[in-house]
Amino acid sequence: MISKQITDKIAQFETPFYLYDIELLNRTLETVKSEADRYNYKVHYAIKANFEAKILQEVLKYGFGVDCVSGNEVKVAIEAGFPANSIVFAGVGKSDKEITYALEQGIFAFNCESSHELEIINELAAKIGVVANVALRINPDVDPKTHKHISTGHADSKFGIAYKEIEDVAARLDSLTSVKITGLHFHIGSQILDLTVFENLCDRVNVLVKWFIDAGYNLNHVNLGGGLGINYANPEGETIPNFVEYFSIFNTKLEIPSDMDVHFELGRSIVGQCGELISKVLYNKVTGGGKNFVIIDASMTELLRPALYSAHHAIENLSGGDGSKVYTIAGTVCESSDIFERDIELPTLNRGDLISLKSAGAYGSAMASRYNLHDLPISVYSDEI
Ligand code: LLP
């Protein structure tokens, strides 16, 4: 990744920090755009993956909309220059304040997660005299075959309207005069590498779209969410995810009227590989059990994914190192789960060595916290140094 090519340049920055390869980000965005354009698909960038202003400026250039899950995300997207009518707003717990704010902005659609929420959107829209555009987020009960903490599309998850509740919800729609159902929304999970999962999703979507159309609803779009995974194990081998296959699956499998638009909400696949967390080795120690621990100056406060999902981020010693050893790489925080990797063989690590934790552009800085009163990590962009 880029850290290896510009190690001398980045050595001046105080660690830990995020490093972004802006050229790779742009190549990724170009690929998404050209592959999506092939089928006239609309892409919303899932801002939750990374909301840094500089990253948003790059995404903005490609004409994508934004997928938001909070009022603040809607606000940041609008302030970054994204048109309100390109914004979708999902989330199981939208507050009245957030809904009202988004209604006032005139967003493209609320991705509505329950019949109760639908009633509240209706009420709040009536109060300010507007009609809310709503896509019903349906839980399709499709197994995304990914980590359980990032699975959303199975029947008992908190997300979406249950498959079996659809008829009841539809029956109540006529009485909700301040909402207009414009589409259906699905998002089954994240970091999906088995793409046959998306074929299963299409099978469900086809049935549901047909059901709504037969029932007389005039849907103008279907939103298939995000979820395309990235190669954490070998980032150099696949810097740009397989958008070609991803979009072509939907093109082959979706059977919906040709006048319906197809939308996606991609996060990780767009920004994941362009970011690295750069850290320094602080200490070496050997545990009573004989394990070689290396303590680095980053922790779960900068990159939570390993502690939260047992996620693996490839690690490289940018300072070289003679020979190799088996190490456990630990962060600084007072939590036993603050471990980046256990028992991996790496070139010898010594105090002061610069190391890279790769594939950290998505859900990295966005999930950083100030636990233990750590400073939030700064970001360094390759085209600014
Ligand atoms: N749409 C909705 C409604 C979502 O909830 C998400 C992600 C996305 C789109 C974007 O999914 P993506 O294309 O990035 O897979 N923090 C976790 C990931 C949580 C994903 C939450 N929802 C992680 O670090 O793996």
CSV table of N, CA and C in Angstrom, one decimal, residues 262-328:
chain,number,residue,atom,x,y,z
A,262,VAL,N,-32.6,1.5,-9.8
A,262,VAL,CA,-31.9,0.6,-8.9
A,262,VAL,C,-30.8,1.4,-8.2
A,263,HIS,N,-30.9,1.4,-6.8
A,263,HIS,CA,-29.9,2.1,-6.0
A,263,HIS,C,-29.1,1.2,-5.2
A,264,PHE,N,-27.9,1.7,-4.8
A,264,PHE,CA,-27.0,0.9,-3.9
A,264,PHE,C,-26.5,1.9,-2.9
A,265,GLU,N,-26.0,1.3,-1.8
A,265,GLU,CA,-25.4,2.1,-0.7
A,265,GLU,C,-24.1,1.5,-0.3
A,266,LEU,N,-23.1,1.9,-1.0
A,266,LEU,CA,-21.8,1.3,-0.7
A,266,LEU,C,-20.9,2.1,0.2
A,267,GLY,N,-20.3,1.5,1.2
A,267,GLY,CA,-19.4,2.2,2.1
A,267,GLY,C,-18.0,1.6,2.0
A,268,ARG,N,-17.9,0.4,2.7
A,268,ARG,CA,-16.5,-0.2,2.8
A,268,ARG,C,-15.8,-0.4,1.5
A,269,SER,N,-16.6,-0.9,0.5
A,269,SER,CA,-15.9,-1.2,-0.8
A,269,SER,C,-15.4,0.0,-1.4
A,270,ILE,N,-15.9,1.2,-1.1
A,270,ILE,CA,-15.4,2.4,-1.7
A,270,ILE,C,-14.1,3.0,-1.0
A,271,VAL,N,-14.2,3.0,0.4
A,271,VAL,CA,-13.1,3.7,1.1
A,271,VAL,C,-12.2,2.7,1.9
A,272,GLY,N,-12.5,1.4,1.9
A,272,GLY,CA,-11.8,0.5,2.8
A,272,GLY,C,-10.3,0.5,2.5
A,273,GLN,N,-10.0,0.2,1.3
A,273,GLN,CA,-8.6,-0.1,0.9
A,273,GLN,C,-7.7,1.1,0.8
A,274,CYS,N,-8.3,2.3,0.8
A,274,CYS,CA,-7.4,3.5,0.6
A,274,CYS,C,-6.8,4.0,1.9
A,275,GLY,N,-7.3,3.4,3.0
A,275,GLY,CA,-6.8,4.0,4.3
A,275,GLY,C,-5.9,3.0,5.1
A,276,GLU,N,-4.9,3.5,5.8
A,276,GLU,CA,-4.1,2.7,6.6
A,276,GLU,C,-4.0,3.4,8.0
A,277,LEU,N,-3.8,2.7,9.0
A,277,LEU,CA,-3.5,3.3,10.3
A,277,LEU,C,-2.0,3.1,10.6
A,278,ILE,N,-1.3,4.2,10.7
A,278,ILE,CA,0.1,4.2,10.9
A,278,ILE,C,0.5,4.3,12.4
A,279,SER,N,1.2,3.4,12.9
A,279,SER,CA,1.5,3.4,14.3
A,279,SER,C,3.0,3.1,14.5
A,280,LYS,N,3.5,3.3,15.7
A,280,LYS,CA,4.9,3.0,16.1
A,280,LYS,C,5.0,2.0,17.2
A,281,VAL,N,6.0,1.2,17.1
A,281,VAL,CA,6.3,0.2,18.2
A,281,VAL,C,6.8,1.0,19.4
A,282,LEU,N,6.1,0.7,20.5
A,282,LEU,CA,6.5,1.4,21.8
A,282,LEU,C,7.4,0.4,22.6
A,283,TYR,N,6.9,-0.8,22.9
A,283,TYR,CA,7.6,-1.7,23.8
A,283,TYR,C,7.6,-3.2,23.3
A,284,ASN,N,8.6,-3.9,23.6
A,284,ASN,CA,8.6,-5.3,23.5
A,284,ASN,C,8.6,-5.9,24.9
A,285,LYS,N,7.8,-7.0,25.0
A,285,LYS,CA,7.8,-7.7,26.3
A,285,LYS,C,7.5,-9.2,26.1
A,286,VAL,N,7.9,-10.0,27.0
A,286,VAL,CA,7.6,-11.4,26.9
A,286,VAL,C,6.8,-11.8,28.1
A,287,THR,N,5.6,-12.4,27.8
A,287,THR,CA,4.7,-12.8,28.9
A,287,THR,C,5.2,-14.0,29.7
A,288,GLY,N,4.6,-14.2,30.9
A,288,GLY,CA,5.0,-15.3,31.7
A,288,GLY,C,4.9,-16.6,30.9
A,289,GLY,N,3.9,-16.7,30.0
A,289,GLY,CA,3.7,-17.9,29.2
A,289,GLY,C,4.7,-18.0,28.0
A,290,GLY,N,5.5,-17.0,27.9
A,290,GLY,CA,6.5,-17.0,26.8
A,290,GLY,C,6.1,-16.4,25.5
A,291,LYS,N,5.0,-15.6,25.5
A,291,LYS,CA,4.6,-15.0,24.2
A,291,LYS,C,5.3,-13.6,24.1
A,292,ASN,N,5.7,-13.4,22.8
A,292,ASN,CA,6.3,-12.1,22.5
A,292,ASN,C,5.2,-11.1,22.2
A,293,PHE,N,5.1,-10.1,23.1
A,293,PHE,CA,4.2,-9.0,22.9
A,293,PHE,C,4.9,-7.8,22.3
A,294,VAL,N,4.2,-7.2,21.4
A,294,VAL,CA,4.7,-5.9,20.9
A,294,VAL,C,3.6,-4.9,21.2
A,295,ILE,N,3.9,-3.8,22.0
A,295,ILE,CA,2.9,-2.8,22.3
A,295,ILE,C,3.1,-1.7,21.3
A,296,ILE,N,2.0,-1.3,20.6
A,296,ILE,CA,2.2,-0.2,19.6
A,296,ILE,C,1.4,1.0,20.1
A,297,ASP,N,1.6,2.1,19.5
A,297,ASP,CA,1.0,3.3,20.1
A,297,ASP,C,-0.4,3.6,19.6
A,298,ALA,N,-0.9,2.7,18.8
A,298,ALA,CA,-2.4,2.7,18.4
A,298,ALA,C,-3.1,1.8,19.3
A,299,SER,N,-4.4,1.8,19.2
A,299,SER,CA,-5.2,1.0,20.1
A,299,SER,C,-6.6,0.9,19.5
A,300,MET,N,-7.5,0.2,20.3
A,300,MET,CA,-8.9,0.1,19.9
A,300,MET,C,-9.6,1.5,19.8
A,301,THR,N,-9.0,2.5,20.4
A,301,THR,CA,-9.6,3.8,20.3
A,301,THR,C,-9.4,4.4,18.9
A,302,GLU,N,-8.4,4.0,18.2
A,302,GLU,CA,-8.2,4.4,16.8
A,302,GLU,C,-8.9,3.5,15.8
A,303,LEU,N,-8.7,2.2,16.1
A,303,LEU,CA,-9.2,1.1,15.2
A,303,LEU,C,-9.9,0.1,16.1
A,304,LEU,N,-11.2,0.1,16.1
A,304,LEU,CA,-12.0,-0.7,17.0
A,304,LEU,C,-12.3,-2.1,16.4
A,305,ARG,N,-12.2,-2.2,15.2
A,305,ARG,CA,-12.7,-3.4,14.5
A,305,ARG,C,-12.1,-4.8,15.1
A,306,PRO,N,-10.8,-4.8,15.3
A,306,PRO,CA,-10.3,-6.1,15.8
A,306,PRO,C,-10.9,-6.5,17.2
A,307,ALA,N,-11.0,-5.5,18.1
A,307,ALA,CA,-11.6,-5.7,19.4
A,307,ALA,C,-13.1,-6.0,19.3
A,308,LEU,N,-13.8,-5.4,18.4
A,308,LEU,CA,-15.2,-5.5,18.3
A,308,LEU,C,-15.7,-6.8,17.5
A,309,TYR,N,-15.0,-7.0,16.4
A,309,TYR,CA,-15.5,-8.1,15.6
A,309,TYR,C,-14.4,-9.2,15.3
A,310,SER,N,-13.4,-9.2,16.1
A,310,SER,CA,-12.2,-10.1,15.9
A,310,SER,C,-11.7,-9.9,14.5
A,311,ALA,N,-11.8,-8.7,14.0
A,311,ALA,CA,-11.4,-8.4,12.6
A,311,ALA,C,-9.9,-8.5,12.4
A,312,HIS,N,-9.4,-8.8,11.3
A,312,HIS,CA,-8.0,-8.9,11.0
A,312,HIS,C,-7.6,-7.8,10.0
A,313,HIS,N,-6.6,-7.0,10.3
A,313,HIS,CA,-6.0,-6.0,9.4
A,313,HIS,C,-4.6,-6.4,9.2
A,314,ALA,N,-4.2,-6.6,7.9
A,314,ALA,CA,-2.8,-7.0,7.6
A,314,ALA,C,-1.9,-5.9,8.2
A,315,ILE,N,-0.8,-6.4,8.7
A,315,ILE,CA,0.2,-5.6,9.4
A,315,ILE,C,1.5,-5.6,8.7
A,316,GLU,N,2.1,-4.5,8.4
A,316,GLU,CA,3.4,-4.5,7.8
A,316,GLU,C,4.4,-3.6,8.6
A,317,ASN,N,5.6,-4.1,8.8
A,317,ASN,CA,6.7,-3.3,9.4
A,317,ASN,C,7.3,-2.5,8.4
A,318,LEU,N,7.0,-1.2,8.4
A,318,LEU,CA,7.5,-0.3,7.3
A,318,LEU,C,9.0,0.0,7.5
A,319,SER,N,9.5,-0.3,8.7
A,319,SER,CA,10.9,0.0,9.0
A,319,SER,C,11.8,-1.2,8.7
A,320,GLY,N,11.2,-2.2,8.0
A,320,GLY,CA,12.0,-3.4,7.7
A,320,GLY,C,12.1,-4.3,8.8
A,321,GLY,N,13.3,-4.6,9.4
A,321,GLY,CA,13.5,-5.5,10.5
A,321,GLY,C,14.2,-6.8,10.0
A,322,ASP,N,15.2,-7.2,10.7
A,322,ASP,CA,16.0,-8.4,10.2
A,322,ASP,C,15.3,-9.6,10.8
A,323,GLY,N,15.3,-10.7,10.1
A,323,GLY,CA,14.8,-11.9,10.6
A,323,GLY,C,13.3,-11.8,10.9
A,324,SER,N,12.7,-12.7,11.6
A,324,SER,CA,11.3,-12.6,11.9
A,324,SER,C,11.0,-13.3,13.2
A,325,LYS,N,9.8,-13.1,13.7
A,325,LYS,CA,9.5,-13.6,15.0
A,325,LYS,C,7.9,-13.7,15.1
A,326,VAL,N,7.5,-14.6,16.0
A,326,VAL,CA,6.0,-14.7,16.1
A,326,VAL,C,5.6,-13.7,17.3
A,327,TYR,N,4.7,-12.8,16.9
A,327,TYR,CA,4.3,-11.7,17.8
A,327,TYR,C,2.8,-11.7,18.1
A,328,THR,N,2.5,-11.1,19.3
A,328,THR,CA,1.1,-10.7,19.5
A,328,THR,C,1.2,-9.2,19.6
